[in-house]
Short mmCIF file of C-alpha atoms in Angstrom, two decimals:
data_model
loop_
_atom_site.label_atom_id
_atom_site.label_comp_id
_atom_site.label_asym_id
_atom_site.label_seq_id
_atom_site.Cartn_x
_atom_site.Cartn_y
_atom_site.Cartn_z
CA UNK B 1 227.56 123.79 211.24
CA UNK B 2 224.74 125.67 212.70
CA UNK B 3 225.12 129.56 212.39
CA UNK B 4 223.34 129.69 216.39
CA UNK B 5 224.15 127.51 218.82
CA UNK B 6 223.26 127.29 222.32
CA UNK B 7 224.92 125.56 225.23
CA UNK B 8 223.75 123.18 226.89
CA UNK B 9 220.47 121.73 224.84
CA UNK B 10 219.14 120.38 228.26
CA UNK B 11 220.10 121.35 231.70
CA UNK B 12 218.08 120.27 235.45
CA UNK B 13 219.52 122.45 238.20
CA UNK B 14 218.04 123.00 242.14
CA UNK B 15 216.88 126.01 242.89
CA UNK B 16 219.01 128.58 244.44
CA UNK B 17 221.90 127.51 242.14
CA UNK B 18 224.01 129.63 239.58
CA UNK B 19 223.39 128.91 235.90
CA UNK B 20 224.59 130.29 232.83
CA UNK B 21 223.33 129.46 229.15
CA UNK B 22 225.62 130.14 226.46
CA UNK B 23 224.84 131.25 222.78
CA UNK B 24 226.99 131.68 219.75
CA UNK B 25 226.30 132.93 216.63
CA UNK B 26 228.72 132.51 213.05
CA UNK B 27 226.98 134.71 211.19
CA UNK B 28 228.08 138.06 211.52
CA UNK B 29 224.98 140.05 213.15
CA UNK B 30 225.26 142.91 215.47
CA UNK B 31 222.31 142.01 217.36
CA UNK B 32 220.99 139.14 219.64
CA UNK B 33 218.32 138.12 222.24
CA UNK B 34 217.10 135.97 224.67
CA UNK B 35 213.70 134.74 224.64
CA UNK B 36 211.99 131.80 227.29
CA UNK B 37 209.06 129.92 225.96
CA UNK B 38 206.08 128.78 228.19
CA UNK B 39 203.14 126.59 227.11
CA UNK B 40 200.27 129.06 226.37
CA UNK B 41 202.43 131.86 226.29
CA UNK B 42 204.49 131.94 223.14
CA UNK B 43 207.76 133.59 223.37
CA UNK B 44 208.67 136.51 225.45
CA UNK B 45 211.52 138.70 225.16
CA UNK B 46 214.15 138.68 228.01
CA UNK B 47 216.77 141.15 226.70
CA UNK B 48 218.38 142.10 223.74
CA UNK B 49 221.67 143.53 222.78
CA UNK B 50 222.50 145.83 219.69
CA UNK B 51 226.07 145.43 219.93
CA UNK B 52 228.82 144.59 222.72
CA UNK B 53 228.16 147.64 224.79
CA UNK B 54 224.47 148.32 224.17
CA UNK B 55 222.35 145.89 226.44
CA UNK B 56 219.17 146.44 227.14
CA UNK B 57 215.88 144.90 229.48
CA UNK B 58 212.73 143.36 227.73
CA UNK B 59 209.62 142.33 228.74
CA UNK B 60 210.26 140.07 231.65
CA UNK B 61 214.19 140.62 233.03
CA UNK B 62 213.37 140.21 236.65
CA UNK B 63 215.88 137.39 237.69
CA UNK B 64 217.75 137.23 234.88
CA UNK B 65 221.43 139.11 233.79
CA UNK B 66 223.18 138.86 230.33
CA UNK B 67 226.48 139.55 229.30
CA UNK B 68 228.01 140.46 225.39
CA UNK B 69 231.19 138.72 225.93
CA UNK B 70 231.82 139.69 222.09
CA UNK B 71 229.94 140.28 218.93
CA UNK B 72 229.07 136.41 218.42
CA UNK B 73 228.72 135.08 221.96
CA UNK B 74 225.35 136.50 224.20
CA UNK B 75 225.40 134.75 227.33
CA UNK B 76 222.24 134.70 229.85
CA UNK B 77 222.30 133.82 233.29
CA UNK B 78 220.18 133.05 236.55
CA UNK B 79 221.82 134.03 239.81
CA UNK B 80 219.52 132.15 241.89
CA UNK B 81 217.61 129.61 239.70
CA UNK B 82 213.63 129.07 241.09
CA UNK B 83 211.27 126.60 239.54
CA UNK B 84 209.14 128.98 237.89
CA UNK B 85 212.22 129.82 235.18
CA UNK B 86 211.52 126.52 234.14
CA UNK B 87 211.63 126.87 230.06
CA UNK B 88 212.84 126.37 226.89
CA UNK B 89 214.73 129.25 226.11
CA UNK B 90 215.93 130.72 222.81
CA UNK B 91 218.54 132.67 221.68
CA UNK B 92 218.31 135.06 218.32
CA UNK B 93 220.08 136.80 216.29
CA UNK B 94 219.26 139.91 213.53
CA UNK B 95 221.08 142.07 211.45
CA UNK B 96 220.74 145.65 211.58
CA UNK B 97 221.63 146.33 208.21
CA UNK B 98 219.30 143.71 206.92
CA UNK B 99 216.27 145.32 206.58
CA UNK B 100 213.35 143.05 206.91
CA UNK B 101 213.93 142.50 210.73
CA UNK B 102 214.07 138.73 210.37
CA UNK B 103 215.33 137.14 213.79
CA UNK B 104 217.60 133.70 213.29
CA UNK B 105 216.49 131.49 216.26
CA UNK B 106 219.05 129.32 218.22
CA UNK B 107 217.93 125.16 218.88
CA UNK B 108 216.49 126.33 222.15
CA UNK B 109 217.80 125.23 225.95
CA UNK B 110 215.43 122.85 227.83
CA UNK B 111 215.88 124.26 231.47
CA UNK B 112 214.08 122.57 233.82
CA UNK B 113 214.77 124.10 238.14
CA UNK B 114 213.36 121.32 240.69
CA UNK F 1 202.29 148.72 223.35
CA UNK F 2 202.33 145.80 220.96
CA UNK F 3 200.19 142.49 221.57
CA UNK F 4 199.55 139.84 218.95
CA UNK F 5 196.73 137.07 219.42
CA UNK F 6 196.14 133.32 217.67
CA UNK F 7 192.47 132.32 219.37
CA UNK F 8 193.16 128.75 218.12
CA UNK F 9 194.90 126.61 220.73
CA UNK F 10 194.73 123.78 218.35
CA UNK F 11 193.76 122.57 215.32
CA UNK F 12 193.90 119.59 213.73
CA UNK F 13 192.79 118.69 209.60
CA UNK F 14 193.14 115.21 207.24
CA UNK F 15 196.57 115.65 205.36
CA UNK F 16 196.25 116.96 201.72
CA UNK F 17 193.45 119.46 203.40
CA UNK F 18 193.67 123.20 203.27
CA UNK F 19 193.91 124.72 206.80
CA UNK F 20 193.74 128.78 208.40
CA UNK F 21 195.42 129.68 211.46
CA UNK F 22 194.48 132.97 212.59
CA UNK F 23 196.27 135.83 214.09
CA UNK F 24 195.48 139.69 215.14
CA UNK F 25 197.46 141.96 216.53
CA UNK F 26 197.73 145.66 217.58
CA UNK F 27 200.21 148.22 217.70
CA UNK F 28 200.33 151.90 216.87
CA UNK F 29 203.23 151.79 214.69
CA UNK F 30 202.68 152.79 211.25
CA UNK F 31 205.35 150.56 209.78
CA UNK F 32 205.95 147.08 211.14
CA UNK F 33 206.49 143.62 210.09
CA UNK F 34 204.57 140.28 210.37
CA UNK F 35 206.00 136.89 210.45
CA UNK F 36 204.72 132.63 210.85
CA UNK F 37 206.84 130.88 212.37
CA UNK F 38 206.57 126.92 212.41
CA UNK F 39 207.88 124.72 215.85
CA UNK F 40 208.38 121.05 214.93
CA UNK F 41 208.93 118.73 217.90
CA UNK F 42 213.02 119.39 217.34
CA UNK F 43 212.05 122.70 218.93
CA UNK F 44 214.17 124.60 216.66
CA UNK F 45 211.97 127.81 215.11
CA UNK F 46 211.55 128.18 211.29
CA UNK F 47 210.43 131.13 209.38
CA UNK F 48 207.27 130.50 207.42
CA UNK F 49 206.48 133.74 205.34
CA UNK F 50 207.01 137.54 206.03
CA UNK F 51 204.69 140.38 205.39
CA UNK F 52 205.65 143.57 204.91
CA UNK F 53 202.96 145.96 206.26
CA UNK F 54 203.38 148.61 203.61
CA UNK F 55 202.68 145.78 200.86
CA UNK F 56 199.56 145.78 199.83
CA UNK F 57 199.92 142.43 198.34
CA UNK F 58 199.87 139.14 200.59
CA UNK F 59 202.63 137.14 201.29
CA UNK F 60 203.09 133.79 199.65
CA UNK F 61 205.82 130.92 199.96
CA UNK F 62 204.90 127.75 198.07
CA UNK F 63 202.14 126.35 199.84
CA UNK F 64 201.77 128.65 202.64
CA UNK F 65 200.10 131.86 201.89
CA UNK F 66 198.65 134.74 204.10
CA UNK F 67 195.47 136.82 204.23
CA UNK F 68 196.13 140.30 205.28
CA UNK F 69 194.34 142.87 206.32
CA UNK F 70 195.74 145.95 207.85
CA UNK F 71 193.06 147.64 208.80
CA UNK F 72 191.40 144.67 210.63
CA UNK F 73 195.09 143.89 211.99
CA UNK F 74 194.51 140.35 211.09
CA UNK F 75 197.42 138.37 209.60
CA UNK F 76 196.22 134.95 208.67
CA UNK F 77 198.22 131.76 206.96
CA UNK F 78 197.09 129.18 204.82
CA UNK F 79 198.56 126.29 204.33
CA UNK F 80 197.04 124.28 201.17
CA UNK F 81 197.75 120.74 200.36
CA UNK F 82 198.53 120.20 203.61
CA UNK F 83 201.41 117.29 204.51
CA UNK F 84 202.35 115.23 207.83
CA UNK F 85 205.51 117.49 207.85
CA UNK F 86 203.74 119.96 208.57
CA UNK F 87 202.78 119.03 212.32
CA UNK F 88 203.89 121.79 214.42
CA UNK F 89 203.12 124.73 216.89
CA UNK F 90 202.65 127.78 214.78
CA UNK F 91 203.57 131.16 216.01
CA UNK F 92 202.29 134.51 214.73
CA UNK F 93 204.99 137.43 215.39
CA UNK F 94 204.59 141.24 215.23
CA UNK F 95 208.09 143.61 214.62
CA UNK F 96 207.42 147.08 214.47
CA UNK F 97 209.61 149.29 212.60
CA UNK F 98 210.98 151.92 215.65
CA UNK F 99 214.30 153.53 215.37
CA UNK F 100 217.03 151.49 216.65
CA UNK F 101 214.69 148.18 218.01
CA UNK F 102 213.86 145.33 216.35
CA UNK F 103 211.64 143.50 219.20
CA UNK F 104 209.78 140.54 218.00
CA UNK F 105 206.25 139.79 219.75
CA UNK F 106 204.72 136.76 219.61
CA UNK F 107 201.11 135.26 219.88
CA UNK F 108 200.41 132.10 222.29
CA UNK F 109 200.82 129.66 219.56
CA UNK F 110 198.64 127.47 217.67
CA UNK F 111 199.63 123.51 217.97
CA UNK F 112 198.88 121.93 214.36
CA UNK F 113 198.07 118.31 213.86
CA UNK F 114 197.97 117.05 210.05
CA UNK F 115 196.32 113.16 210.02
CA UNK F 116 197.28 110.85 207.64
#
């Protein structure tokens, strides 16, 4: 079994509608992220969590909200989907105790907002 | 802040060639980490190599291998003997070292062809 998952692997929504995108993680980190990925633009960082009640903005949060459900489940949402959040999105996951700050990617969500 | 930049969009070499995708970067951090990451079409995101930017010595994982130079901030990867498999978007990724964050940044992305 994968140690990150993310749920669903593809998702086509209208705008103005509510969606969430799920991400688990079986191996034991404290920390996780949410990245979107745009052609030409690599990944950016979307927010990041250090544990359940730390939560925190990155570099582009503006219509997006997360919530740390528990230590293995990071869950992002868009309250109001427009087509310009069309992206793949990824979800990571780092240990804080591990010292060479390697991030453990997710398969990525395909979101697509017509 | 942080910013990390590949200058090659694309690239594309004859398989069993040796290929170097560039990357620079800046921060002001004095301890920080540098990472390749490799995108095959499944999407999913695969570490390369690491470099530790207190090592002196460069990085190297089998065939891939990396040229750096600190005080250039240039972090480059070579791949030698170069294979179909390795067909991918490559991503060049800066983590500073700063008390409690570990924030990855990433350059644009190189797309990698290998030809049979």
């Amino acid at each position: 079994d994968a140690d990150v998952t993310q749920t669903p692997r593809n998702r086509i929504t209208k705008t103005g509608k509510r969606i969430m995108l799920e991400c688990s993680q079986t191996k034991g980190h404290d920390r996780m992220y949410w990245y979107r990925q745009d052609p030409g633009l690599g990944l950016r960082l979307i927010y990041y969590s250090f544990d359940v009640k730390d939560i925190n903005k990155g570099e582009i949060s503006d219509g997006y909200s997360v919530s740390r459900q528990a230590q293995a489940k990071f869950s992002l949402s868009l309250e109001s989907a427009i087509p310009n959040q069309t992206a793949l999105y990824f979800c990571a996951t780092s240990d804080r105790g591990q010292g060479n700050n390697e991030q453990y990617f997710g398969p990525g969500t395909r979101l697509t907002v017509t | 802040a942080q910013t990390v930049t590949q200058s090659q969009p694309e690239m594309s070499v004859q398989e069993a060639e040796t290929v170097t995708l560039s990357c620079t970067y800046d921060t002001s951090e004095s301890n920080y980490y540098l990472f390749w990451y490799k995108q095959p079409p499944s999407r999913q995101m695969i570490l390369v190599i690491r470099q530790e930017a207190y090592k002196q010595q460069n990085a190297t994982e089998n065939r891939f291998s990396v040229n750096f130079q600190k005080a250039a901030k240039s972090f480059s990867l070579k791949i030698s003997d170069s294979q179909l498999g390795d067909t991918a978007m490559y991503f060049c990724a800066l983590c500073p070292v700063i008390q409690g964050a570990q924030k990855l940044v990433f350059g644009q992305g190189t797309r990698l062809t290998i030809n049979p």
